[in-house]
CSV table of C-alpha atoms in Angstrom, one decimal:
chain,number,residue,atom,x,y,z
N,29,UNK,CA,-29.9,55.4,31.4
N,30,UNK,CA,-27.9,52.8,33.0
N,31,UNK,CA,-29.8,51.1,36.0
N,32,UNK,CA,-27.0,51.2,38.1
N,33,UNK,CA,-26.9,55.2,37.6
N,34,UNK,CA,-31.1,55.5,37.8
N,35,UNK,CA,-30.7,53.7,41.6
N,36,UNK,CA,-27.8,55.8,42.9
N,37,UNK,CA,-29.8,58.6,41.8
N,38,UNK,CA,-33.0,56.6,43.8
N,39,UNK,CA,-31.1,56.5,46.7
N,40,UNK,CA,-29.5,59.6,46.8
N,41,UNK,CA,-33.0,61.8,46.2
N,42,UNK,CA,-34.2,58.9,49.4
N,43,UNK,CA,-31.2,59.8,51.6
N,44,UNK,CA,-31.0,63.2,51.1
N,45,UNK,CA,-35.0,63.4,52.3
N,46,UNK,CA,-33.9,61.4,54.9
N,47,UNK,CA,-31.5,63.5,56.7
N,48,UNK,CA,-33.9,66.5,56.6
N,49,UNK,CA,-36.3,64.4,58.0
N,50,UNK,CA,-34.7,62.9,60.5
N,51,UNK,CA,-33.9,65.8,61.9
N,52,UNK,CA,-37.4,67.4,61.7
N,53,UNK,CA,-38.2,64.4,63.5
N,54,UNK,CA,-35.3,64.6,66.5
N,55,UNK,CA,-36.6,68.7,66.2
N,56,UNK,CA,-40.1,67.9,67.0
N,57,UNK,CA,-39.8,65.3,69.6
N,58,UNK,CA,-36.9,68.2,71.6
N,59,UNK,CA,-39.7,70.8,71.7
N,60,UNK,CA,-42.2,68.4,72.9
N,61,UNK,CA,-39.5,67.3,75.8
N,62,UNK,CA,-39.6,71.3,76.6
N,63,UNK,CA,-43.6,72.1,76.6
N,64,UNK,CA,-44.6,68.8,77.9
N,65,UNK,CA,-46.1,69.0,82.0
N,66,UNK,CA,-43.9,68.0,84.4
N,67,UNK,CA,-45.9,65.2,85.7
N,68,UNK,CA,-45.8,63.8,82.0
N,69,UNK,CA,-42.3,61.5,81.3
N,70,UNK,CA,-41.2,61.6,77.8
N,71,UNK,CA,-41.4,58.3,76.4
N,72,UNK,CA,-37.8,58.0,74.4
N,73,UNK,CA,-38.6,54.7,72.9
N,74,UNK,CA,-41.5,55.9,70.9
N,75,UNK,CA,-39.1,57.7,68.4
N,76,UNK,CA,-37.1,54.7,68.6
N,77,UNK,CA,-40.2,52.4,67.3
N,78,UNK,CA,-41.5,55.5,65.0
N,79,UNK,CA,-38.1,55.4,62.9
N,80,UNK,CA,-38.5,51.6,62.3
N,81,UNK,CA,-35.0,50.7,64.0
N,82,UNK,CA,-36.1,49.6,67.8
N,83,UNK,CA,-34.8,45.8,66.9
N,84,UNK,CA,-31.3,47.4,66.1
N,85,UNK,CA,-31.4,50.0,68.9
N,86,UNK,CA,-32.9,47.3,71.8
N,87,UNK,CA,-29.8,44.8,70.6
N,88,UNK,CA,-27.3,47.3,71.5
N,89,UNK,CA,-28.5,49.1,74.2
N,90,UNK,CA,-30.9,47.6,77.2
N,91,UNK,CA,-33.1,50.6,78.0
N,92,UNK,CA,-34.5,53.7,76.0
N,93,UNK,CA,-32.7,57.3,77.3
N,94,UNK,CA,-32.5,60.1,75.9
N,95,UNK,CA,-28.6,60.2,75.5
N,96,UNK,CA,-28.7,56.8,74.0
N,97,UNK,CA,-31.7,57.7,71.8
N,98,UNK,CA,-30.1,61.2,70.4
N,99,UNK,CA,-26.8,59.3,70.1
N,100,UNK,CA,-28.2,56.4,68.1
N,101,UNK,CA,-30.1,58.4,66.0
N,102,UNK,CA,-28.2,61.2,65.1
N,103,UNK,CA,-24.3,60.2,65.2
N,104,UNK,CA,-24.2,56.0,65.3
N,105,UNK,CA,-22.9,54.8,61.7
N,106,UNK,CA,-24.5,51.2,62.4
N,107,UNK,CA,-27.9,52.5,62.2
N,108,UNK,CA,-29.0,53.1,58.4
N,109,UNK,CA,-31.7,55.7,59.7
N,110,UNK,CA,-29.3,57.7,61.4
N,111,UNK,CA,-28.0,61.3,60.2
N,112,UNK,CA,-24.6,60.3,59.8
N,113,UNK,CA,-25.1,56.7,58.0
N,114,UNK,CA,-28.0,58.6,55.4
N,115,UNK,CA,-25.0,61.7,55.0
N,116,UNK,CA,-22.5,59.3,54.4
N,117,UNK,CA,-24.4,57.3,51.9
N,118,UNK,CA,-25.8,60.3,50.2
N,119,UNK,CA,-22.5,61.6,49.5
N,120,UNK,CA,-21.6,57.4,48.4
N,121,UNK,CA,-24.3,57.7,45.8
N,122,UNK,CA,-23.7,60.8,43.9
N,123,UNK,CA,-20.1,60.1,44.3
N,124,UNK,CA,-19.5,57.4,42.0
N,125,UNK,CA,-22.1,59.3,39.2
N,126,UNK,CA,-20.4,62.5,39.9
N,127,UNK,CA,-20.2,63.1,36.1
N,128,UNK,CA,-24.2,63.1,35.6
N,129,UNK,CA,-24.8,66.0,38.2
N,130,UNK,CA,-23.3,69.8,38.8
N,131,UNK,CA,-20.2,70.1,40.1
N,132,UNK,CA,-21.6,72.8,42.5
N,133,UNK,CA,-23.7,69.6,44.2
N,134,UNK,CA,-20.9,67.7,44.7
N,135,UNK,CA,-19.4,70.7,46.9
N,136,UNK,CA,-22.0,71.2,48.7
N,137,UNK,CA,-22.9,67.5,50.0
N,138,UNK,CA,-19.7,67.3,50.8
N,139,UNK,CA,-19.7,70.2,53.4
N,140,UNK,CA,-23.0,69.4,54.7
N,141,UNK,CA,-21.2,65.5,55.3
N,142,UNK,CA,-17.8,67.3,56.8
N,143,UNK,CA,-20.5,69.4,58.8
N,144,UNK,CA,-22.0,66.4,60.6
N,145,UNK,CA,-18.7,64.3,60.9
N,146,UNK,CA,-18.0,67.5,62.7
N,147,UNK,CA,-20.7,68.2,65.2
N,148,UNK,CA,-23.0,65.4,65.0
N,149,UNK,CA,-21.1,64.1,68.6
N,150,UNK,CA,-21.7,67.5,70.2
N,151,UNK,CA,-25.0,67.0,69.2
N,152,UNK,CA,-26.1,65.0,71.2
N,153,UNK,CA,-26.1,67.3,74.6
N,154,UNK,CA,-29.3,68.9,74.7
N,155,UNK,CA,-27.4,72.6,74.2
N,156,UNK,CA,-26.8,73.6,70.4
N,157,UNK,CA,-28.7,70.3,69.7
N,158,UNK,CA,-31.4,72.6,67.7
N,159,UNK,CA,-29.1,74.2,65.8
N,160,UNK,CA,-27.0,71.7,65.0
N,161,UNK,CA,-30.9,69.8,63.3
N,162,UNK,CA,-31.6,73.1,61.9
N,163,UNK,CA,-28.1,73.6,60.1
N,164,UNK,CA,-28.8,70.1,58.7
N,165,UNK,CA,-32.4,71.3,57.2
N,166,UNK,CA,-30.8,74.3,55.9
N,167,UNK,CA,-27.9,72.3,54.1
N,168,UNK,CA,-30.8,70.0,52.4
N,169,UNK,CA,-32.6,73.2,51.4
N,170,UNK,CA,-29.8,74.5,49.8
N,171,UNK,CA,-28.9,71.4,48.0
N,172,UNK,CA,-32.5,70.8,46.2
N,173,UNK,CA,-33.1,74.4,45.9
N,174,UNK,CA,-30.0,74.1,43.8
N,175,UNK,CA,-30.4,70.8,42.0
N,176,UNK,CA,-33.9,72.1,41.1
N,177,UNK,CA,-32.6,75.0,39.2
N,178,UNK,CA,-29.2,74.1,37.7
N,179,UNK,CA,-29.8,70.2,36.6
N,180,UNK,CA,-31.7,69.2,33.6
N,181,UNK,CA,-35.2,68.0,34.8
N,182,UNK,CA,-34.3,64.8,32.9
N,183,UNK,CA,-34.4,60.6,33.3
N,184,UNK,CA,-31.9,61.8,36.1
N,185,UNK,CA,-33.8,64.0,37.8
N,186,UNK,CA,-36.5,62.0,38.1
N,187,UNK,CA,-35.6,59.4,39.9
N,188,UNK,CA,-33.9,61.5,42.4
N,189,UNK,CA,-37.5,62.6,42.7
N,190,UNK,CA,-38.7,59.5,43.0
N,191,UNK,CA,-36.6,58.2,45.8
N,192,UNK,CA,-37.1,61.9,48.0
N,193,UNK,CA,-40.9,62.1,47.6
N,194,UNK,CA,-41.2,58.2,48.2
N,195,UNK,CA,-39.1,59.0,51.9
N,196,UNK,CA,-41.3,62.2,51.9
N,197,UNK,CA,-44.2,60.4,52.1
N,198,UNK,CA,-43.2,58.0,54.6
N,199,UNK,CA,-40.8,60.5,56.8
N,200,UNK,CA,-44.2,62.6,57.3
N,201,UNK,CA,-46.5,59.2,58.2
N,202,UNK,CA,-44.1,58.7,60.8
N,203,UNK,CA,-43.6,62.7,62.3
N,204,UNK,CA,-47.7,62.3,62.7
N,205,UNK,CA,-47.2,59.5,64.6
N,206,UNK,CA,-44.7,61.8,67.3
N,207,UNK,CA,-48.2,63.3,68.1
N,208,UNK,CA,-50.5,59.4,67.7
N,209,UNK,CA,-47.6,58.1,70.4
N,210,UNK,CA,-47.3,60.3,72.7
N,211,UNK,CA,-50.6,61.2,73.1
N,212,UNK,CA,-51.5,57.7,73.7
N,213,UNK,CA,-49.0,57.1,75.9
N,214,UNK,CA,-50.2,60.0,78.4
N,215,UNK,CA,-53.7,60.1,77.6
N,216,UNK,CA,-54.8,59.4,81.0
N,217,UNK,CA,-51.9,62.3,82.6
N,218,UNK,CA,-52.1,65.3,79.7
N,219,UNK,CA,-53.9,68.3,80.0
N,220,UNK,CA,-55.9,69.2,76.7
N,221,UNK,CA,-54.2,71.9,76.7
N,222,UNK,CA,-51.1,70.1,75.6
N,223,UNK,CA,-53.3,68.0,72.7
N,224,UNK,CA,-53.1,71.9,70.8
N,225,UNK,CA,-49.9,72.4,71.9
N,226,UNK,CA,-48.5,68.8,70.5
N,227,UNK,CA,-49.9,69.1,67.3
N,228,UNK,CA,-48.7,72.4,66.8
N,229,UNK,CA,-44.9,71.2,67.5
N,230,UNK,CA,-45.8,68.2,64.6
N,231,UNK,CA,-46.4,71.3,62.6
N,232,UNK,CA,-43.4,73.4,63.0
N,233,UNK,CA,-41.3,70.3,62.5
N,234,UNK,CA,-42.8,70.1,59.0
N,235,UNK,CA,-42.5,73.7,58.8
N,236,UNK,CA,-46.9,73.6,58.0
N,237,UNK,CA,-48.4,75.6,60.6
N,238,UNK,CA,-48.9,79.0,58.7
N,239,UNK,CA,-50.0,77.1,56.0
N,240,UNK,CA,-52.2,74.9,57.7
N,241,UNK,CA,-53.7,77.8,59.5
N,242,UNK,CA,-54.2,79.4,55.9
N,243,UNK,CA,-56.5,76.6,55.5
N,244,UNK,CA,-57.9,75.7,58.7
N,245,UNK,CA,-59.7,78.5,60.4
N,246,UNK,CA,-59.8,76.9,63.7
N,247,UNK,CA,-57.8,76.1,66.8
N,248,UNK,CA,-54.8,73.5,66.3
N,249,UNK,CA,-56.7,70.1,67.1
N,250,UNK,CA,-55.6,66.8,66.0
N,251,UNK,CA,-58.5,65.7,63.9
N,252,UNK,CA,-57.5,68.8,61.2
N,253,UNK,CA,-53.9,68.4,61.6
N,254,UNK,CA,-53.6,64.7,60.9
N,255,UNK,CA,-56.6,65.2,57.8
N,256,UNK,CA,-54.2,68.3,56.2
N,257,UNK,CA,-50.6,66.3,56.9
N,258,UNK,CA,-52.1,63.2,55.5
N,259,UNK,CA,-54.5,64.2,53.2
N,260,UNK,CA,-53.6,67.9,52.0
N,261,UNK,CA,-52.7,67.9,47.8
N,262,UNK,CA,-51.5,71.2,47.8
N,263,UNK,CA,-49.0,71.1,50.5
N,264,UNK,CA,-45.6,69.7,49.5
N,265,UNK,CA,-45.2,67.6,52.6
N,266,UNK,CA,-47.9,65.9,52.8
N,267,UNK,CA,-48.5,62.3,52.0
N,268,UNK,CA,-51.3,63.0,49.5
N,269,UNK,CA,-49.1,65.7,47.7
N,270,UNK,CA,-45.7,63.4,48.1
N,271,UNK,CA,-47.9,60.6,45.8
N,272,UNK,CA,-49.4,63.1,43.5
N,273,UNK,CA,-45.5,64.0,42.7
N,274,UNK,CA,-44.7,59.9,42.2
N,275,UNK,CA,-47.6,59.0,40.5
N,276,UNK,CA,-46.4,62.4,37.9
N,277,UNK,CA,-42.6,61.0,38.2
N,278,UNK,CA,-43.2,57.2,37.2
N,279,UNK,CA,-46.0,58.3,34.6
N,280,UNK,CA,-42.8,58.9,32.6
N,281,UNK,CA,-41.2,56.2,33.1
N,282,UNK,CA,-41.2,53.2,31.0
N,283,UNK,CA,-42.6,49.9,32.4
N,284,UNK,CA,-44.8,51.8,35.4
N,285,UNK,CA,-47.8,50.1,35.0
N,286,UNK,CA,-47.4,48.2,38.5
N,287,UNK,CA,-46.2,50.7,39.9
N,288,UNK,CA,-48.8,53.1,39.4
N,289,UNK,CA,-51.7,50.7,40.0
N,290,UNK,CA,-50.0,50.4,43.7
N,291,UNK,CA,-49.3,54.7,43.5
N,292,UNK,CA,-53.0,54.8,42.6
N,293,UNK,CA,-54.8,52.6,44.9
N,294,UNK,CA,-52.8,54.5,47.7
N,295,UNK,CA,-54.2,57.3,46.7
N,296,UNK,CA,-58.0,55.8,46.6
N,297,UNK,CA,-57.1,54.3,50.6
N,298,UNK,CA,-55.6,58.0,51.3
N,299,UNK,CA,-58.9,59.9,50.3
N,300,UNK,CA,-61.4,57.6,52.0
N,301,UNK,CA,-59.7,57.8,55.0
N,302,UNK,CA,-61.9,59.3,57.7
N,303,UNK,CA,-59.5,60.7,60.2
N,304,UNK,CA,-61.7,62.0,62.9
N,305,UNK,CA,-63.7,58.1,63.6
N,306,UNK,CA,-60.0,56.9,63.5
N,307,UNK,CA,-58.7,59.3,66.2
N,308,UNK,CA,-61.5,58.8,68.1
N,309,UNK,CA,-61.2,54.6,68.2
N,310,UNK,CA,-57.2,55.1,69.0
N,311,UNK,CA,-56.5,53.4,65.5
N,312,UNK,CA,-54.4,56.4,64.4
N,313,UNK,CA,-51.3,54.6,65.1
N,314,UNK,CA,-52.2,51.2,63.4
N,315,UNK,CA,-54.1,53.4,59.8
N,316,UNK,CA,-50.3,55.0,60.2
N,317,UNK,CA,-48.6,51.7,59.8
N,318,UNK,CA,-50.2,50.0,57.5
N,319,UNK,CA,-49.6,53.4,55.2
N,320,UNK,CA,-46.1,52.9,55.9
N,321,UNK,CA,-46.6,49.3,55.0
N,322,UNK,CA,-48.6,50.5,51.5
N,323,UNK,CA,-45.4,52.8,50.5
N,324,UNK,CA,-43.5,50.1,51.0
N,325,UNK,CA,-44.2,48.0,48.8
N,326,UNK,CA,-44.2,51.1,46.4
N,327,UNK,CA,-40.2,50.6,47.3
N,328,UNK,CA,-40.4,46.8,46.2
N,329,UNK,CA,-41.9,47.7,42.8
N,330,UNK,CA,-39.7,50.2,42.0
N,331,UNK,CA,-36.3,48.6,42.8
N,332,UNK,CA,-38.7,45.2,40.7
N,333,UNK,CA,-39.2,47.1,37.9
N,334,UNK,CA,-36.1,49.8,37.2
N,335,UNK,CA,-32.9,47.9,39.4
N,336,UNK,CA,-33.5,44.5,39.2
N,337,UNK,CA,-30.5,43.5,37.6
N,338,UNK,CA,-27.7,42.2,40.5
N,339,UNK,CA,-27.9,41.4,43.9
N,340,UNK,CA,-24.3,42.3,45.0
N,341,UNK,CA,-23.5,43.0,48.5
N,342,UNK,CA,-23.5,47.0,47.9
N,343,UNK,CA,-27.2,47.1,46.1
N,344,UNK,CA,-28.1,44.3,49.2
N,345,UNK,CA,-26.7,46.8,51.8
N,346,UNK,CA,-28.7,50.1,50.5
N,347,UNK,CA,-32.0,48.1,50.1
N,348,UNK,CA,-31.7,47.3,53.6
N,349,UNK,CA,-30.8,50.7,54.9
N,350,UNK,CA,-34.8,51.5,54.2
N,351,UNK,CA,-36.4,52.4,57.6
């Protein structure tokens, strides 16, 4: 397999999680805006931070709002974590390998791209805002539901299941850290009420909470829900599942041995993490980020290893676009 072909395929499976994620993201922080107490302002530049893009966004725009924020995130085509720049450079990447991958999938990524050029604008009011996010989850659904059962699991495959459960990983770090932000940020002003009702919303966005309750025969409480998003291997959006599914992917793969050693010490920082002393020392935030930091350079030794061969401007542009 050509290494061009293998990192479109990277970047596709990375994209494509990170549209659904996004929006999961945008989802979860609308509820919140809806069950938080009135005496509680929503902090909108804590999901500007959380997405890795507040340097871009504070260069354009002086102050954090929520029409501003929405915008920026969902429709503006300069930001590389926004719904319309990952749609458009999902459909970029599967179409110029077209010829490797159903036909079917090229039809559908290219309604779910007309689909947001459409109504990501109208989007931004607050009114059909949720439908519009949950149309976008329902399109990536129906794209991996299909890809899973009508491509060969081959070479292909695989490293379109690389790149999503690499984003996976790091898409979920950053939806806990909705509920590690905004708690801190009113921890003086919120009920505790609201710390059950927070934590819940962080599990509805990640479509969890039936399973988590499955699990976790107790009240909703951030200790458990942070432990089972972060540390849960049998839920497939959690971290600890999301690098279960890459270390399976690279084993494959020819050359993985760096790879895996940074896949498997992960996994080793993952399971000794004890999340209730964390919570309780308000270091949820900074464990959060330096796991980001940790799947990062899971990024770096993959594009080392598998797509080191050129550095022209288009490879340089979709390396950056990582949030």
């Amino acid at each position: 397999m050509l290494s061009r072909v293998a990192e479109r395929m990277y970047w596709f499976g990375r994209y494509l999680e990170r549209v659904e994620n996004t929006a999961r993201l945008v989802n979860v922080n609308a509820n919140l805006l809806l069950d938080l107490p009135k005496s509680v302002k929503h902090i909108w530049d804590s999901l500007i931070h959380i997405t890795g893009s507040g340097e871009l966004f504070f260069e354009k725009h002086g102050k954090a709002e929520e029409r501003n924020v929405i915008r920026f995130i969902l429709a503006d085509t300069s930001n590389p974590g926004s719904i319309t720049y990952s749609v458009r450079m999902c459909r970029e990447n599967v179409r110029t390998t077209r010829e490797i991958m159903p036909s079917e999938s090229w039809e559908q990524i290219n309604e779910l791209h007309l689909f947001v050029k459409q109504h990501a604008n109208n989007a931004q009011n607050r009114e059909g805002r949720h439908e519009f996010l949950d149309e976008i989850i329902n399109y990536c659904h129906q794209i991996n539901g299909f890809l899973s059962s009508n491509m060969s699991h081959d070479e292909t495959f695989n490293f379109i299941q690389v790149g999503m459960n690499l984003e996976r990983a790091d898409m979920t770090s950053r939806i806990v850290d909705v509920g590690c932000m905004d708690l801190l940020g009113h921890k003086e002003t919120i009920p505790d009420a609201f710390d059950n009702i927070l934590w819940m919303n962080v599990l509805r966005s990640l479509s969890a909470y039936q399973m988590y309750k499955q699990h976790i025969h107790d009240r909703v409480n951030s200790n458990d829900v942070v432990s089972f998003l972060i540390q849960d291997e049998y839920f497939p959006r959690t971290v600890a599942f999301a690098l279960s599914e890459l270390n399976r992917c690279i084993s494959i793969l020819p050359r993985n041995d760096h790879a895996l050693r940074q896949i498997t010490r992960m996994q080793r920082i993952i399971g000794e993490l004890e999340v209730e002393k964390i919570i309780a020392s308000e270091k949820l935030h900074e464990t959060l980020d330096d796991l980001q930091i940790e799947l990062g350079k899971i990024h770096e030794l993959v594009m080392h290893t598998w797509f080191d061969y050129l550095t022209d401007s288009e490879t340089t542009q979709e390396a950056q676009a990582q949030s």
